[in-house]
CSV table of C-alpha atoms in Angstrom, one decimal:
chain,number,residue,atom,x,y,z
A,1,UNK,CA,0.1,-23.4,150.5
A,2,UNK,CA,-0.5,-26.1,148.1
A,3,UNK,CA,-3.1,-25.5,145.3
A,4,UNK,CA,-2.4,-21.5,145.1
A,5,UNK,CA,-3.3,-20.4,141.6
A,6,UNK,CA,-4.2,-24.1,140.6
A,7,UNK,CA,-7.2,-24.0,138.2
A,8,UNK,CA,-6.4,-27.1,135.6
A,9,UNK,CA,-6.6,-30.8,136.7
A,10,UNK,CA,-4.8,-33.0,134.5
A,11,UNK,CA,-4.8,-37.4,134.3
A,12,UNK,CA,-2.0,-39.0,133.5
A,13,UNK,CA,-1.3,-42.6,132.4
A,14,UNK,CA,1.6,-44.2,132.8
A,15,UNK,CA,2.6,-47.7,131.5
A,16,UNK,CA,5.8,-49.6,130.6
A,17,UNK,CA,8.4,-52.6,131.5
A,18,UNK,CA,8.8,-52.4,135.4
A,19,UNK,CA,12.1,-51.0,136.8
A,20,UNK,CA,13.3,-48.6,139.6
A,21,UNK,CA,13.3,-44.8,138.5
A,22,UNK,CA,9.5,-44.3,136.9
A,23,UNK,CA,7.7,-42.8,139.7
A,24,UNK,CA,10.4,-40.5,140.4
A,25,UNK,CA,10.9,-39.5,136.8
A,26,UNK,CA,7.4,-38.4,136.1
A,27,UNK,CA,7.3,-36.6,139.6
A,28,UNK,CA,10.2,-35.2,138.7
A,29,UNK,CA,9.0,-33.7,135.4
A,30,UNK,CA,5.6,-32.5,136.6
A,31,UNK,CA,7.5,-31.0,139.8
A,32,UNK,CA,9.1,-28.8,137.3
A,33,UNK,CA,6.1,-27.4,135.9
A,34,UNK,CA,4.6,-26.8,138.8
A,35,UNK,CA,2.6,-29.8,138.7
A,36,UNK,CA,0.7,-30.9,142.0
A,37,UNK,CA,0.2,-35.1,142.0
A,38,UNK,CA,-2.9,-35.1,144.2
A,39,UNK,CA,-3.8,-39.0,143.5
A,40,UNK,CA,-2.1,-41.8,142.3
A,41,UNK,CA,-2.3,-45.5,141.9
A,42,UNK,CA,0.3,-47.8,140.5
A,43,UNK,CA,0.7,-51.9,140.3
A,44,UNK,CA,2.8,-54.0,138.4
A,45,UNK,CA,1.0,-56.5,135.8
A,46,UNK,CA,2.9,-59.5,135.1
A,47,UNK,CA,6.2,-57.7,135.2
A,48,UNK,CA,4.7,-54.1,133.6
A,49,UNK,CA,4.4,-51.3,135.9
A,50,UNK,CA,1.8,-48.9,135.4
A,51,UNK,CA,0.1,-45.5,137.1
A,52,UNK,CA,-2.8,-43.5,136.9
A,53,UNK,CA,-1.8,-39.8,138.5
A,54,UNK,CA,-4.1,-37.1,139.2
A,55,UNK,CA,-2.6,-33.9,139.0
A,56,UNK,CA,-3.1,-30.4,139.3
A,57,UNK,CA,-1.2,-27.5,137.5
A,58,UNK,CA,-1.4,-23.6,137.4
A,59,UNK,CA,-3.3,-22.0,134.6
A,60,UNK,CA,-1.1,-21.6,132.3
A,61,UNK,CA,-0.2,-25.0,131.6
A,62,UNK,CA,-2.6,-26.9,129.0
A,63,UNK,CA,-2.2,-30.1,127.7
A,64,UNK,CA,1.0,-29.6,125.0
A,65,UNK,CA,3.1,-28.6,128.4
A,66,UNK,CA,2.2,-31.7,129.7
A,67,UNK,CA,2.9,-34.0,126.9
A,68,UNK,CA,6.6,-31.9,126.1
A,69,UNK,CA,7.1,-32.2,129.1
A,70,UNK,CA,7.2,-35.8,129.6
A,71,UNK,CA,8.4,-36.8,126.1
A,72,UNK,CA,11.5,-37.5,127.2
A,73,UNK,CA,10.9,-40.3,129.8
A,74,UNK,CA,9.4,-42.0,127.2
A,75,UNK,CA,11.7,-45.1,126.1
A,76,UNK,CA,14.4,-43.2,128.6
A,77,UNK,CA,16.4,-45.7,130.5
A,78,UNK,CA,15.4,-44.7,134.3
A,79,UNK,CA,17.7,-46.9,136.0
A,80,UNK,CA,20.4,-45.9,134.2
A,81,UNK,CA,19.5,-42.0,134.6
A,82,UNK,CA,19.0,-42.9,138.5
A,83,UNK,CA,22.4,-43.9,138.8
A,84,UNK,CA,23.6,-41.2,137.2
A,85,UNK,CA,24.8,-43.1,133.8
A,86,UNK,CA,23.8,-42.9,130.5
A,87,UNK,CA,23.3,-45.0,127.2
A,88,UNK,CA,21.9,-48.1,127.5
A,89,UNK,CA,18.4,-48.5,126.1
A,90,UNK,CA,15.0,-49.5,127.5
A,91,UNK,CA,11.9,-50.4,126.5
A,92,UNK,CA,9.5,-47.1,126.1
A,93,UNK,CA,7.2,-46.3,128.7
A,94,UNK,CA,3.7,-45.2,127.2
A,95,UNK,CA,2.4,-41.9,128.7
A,96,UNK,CA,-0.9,-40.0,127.7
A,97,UNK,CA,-2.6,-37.1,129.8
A,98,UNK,CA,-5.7,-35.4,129.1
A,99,UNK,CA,-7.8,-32.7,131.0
A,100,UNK,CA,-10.1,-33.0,133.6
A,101,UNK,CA,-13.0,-30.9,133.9
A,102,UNK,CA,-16.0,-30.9,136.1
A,103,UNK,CA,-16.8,-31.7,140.3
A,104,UNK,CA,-13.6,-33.2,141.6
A,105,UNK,CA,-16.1,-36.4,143.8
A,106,UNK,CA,-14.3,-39.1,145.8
A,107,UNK,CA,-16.3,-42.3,146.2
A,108,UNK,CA,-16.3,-44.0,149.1
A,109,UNK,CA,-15.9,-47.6,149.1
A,110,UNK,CA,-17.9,-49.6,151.8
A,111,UNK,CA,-17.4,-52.9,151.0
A,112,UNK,CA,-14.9,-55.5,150.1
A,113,UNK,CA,-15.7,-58.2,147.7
A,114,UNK,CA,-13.0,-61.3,147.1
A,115,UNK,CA,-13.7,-63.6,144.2
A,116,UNK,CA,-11.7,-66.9,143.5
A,117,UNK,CA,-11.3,-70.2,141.8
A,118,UNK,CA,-9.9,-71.6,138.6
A,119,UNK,CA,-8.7,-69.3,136.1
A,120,UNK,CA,-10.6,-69.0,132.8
A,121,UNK,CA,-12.1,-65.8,130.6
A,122,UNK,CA,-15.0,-64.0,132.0
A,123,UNK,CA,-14.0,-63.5,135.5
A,124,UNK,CA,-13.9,-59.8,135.7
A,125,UNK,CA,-17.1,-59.9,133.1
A,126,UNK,CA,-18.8,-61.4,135.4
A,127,UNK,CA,-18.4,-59.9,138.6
A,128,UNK,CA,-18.3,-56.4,136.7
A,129,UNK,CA,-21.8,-56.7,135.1
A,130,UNK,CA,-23.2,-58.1,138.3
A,131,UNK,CA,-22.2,-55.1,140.2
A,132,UNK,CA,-23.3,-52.6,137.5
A,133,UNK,CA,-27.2,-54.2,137.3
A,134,UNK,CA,-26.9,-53.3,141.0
A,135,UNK,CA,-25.8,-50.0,140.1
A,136,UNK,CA,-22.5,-51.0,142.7
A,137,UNK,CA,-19.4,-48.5,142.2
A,138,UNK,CA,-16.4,-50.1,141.9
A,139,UNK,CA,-13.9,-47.8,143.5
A,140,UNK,CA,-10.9,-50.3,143.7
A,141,UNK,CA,-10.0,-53.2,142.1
A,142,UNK,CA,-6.8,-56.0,141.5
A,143,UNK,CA,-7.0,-59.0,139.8
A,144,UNK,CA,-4.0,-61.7,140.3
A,145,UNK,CA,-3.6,-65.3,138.3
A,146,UNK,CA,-1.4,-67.0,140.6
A,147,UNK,CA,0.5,-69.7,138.2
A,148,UNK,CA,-0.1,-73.6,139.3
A,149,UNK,CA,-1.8,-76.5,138.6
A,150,UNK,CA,-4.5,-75.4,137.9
A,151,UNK,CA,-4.0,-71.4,137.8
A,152,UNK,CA,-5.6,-69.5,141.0
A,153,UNK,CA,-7.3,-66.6,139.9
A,154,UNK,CA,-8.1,-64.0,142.8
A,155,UNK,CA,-10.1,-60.7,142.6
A,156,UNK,CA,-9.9,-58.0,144.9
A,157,UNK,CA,-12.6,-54.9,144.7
A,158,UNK,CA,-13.4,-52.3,147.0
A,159,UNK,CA,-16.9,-51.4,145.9
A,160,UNK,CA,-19.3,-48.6,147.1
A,161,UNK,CA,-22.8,-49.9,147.6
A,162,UNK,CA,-26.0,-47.6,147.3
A,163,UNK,CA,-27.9,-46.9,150.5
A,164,UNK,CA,-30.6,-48.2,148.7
A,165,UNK,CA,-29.1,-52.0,148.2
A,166,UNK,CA,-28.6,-54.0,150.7
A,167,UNK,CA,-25.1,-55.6,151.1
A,168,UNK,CA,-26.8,-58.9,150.9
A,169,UNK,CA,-28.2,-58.2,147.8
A,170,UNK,CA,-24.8,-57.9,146.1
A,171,UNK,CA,-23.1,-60.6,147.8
A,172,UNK,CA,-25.7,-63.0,146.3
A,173,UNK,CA,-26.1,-61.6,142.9
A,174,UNK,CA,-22.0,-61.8,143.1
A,175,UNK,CA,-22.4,-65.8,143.8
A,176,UNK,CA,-24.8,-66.2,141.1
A,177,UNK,CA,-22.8,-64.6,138.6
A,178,UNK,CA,-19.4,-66.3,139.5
A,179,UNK,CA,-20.7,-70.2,140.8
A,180,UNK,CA,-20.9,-71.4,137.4
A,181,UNK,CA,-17.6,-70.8,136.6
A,182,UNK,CA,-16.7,-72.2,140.0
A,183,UNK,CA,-15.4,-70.0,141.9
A,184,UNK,CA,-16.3,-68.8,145.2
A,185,UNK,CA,-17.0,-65.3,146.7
A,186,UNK,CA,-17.6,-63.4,149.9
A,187,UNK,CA,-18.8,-59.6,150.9
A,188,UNK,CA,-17.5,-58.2,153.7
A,189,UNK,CA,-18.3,-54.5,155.1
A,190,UNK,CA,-15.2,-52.0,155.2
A,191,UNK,CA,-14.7,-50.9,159.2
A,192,UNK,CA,-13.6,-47.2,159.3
A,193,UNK,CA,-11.9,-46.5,162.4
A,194,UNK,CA,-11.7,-43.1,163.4
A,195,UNK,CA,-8.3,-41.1,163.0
């Protein structure tokens, strides 16, 4: 039974040149502490792969057991350790872990929001700051500047609206924010379909 004797929660961060062998690495290494990964995300940005893990771990490992025990994947060359060979040298992977204490919560996101238009700085700003005067969660998010003439920049978040807002409310306080730095946005609800 999973979770048995599981009383610490730990976050780990994970971030370094993209290549095969990471994610199975770091499961590897927490595996053999008796480490649980409950949640994870990864993406790759712009050729960097990186992961947020939660995970959960029996008592008696704290915080230095975590970090000796993945200190040697960092600037270990994965591929090479996949394939069973050794020696040639990779860039380091950056890995830090701390505690997590408190209500374990999951947020539920209810709505999609999709931003786009010409690249430029502020984007995220933007639609981040609208959302938090609205007191809107974001619960997902990937941004993506898709190379051209001129750039196409494309946001992505998964958001969990208040019962006291309505959805209309954010989707217009959304286009305020992002219109003069023309781009374009639309709000649409998140359909849950029963399993």
């Amino acid at each position: 039974m999973l979770n048995v004797g599981v009383s610490r929660r730990f976050a780990i961060a994970v971030m370094g040149q993209d290549r095969p062998g990471i994610v199975a690495s770091v499961a590897g290494a927490l595996m053999g502490i008796h480490g649980n990964v409950e949640d994870v995300a990864t993406s790759i940005l712009r050729g960097h792969f990186a992961m947020m893990l939660m995970v959960a771990a029996p008592d008696e490992v704290d915080r230095a057991s975590i970090d000796a025990t993945l200190a040697p994947l960092r600037g270990a060359d994965l591929a090479a350790e996949a394939a069973g060979a050794a020696g040639a040298d990779s860039p380091a992977l950056s890995i830090d872990a701390w505690e997590v204490r408190g209500p374990l919560s999951t947020v539920e996101a209810t709505h999609v929001l999709s931003v786009y238009g010409p690249d430029q700085a502020g984007i995220v700003h933007a639609v981040a700051q609208s959302l938090s005067d609205l007191s809107v969660n974001i619960c997902d998010m990937v941004c993506r500047l898709h190379e051209g003439s001129p750039p196409l920049y494309t946001l992505t978040v998964e958001v969990a609206v208040p019962e006291e807002v309505e959805p209309e409310q954010v989707a217009d306080a959304v286009a305020t924010a992002v219109r003069p730095l023309g781009l374009e946005s639309t709000l649409s609800p998140i359909e849950r379909s029963l399993l």
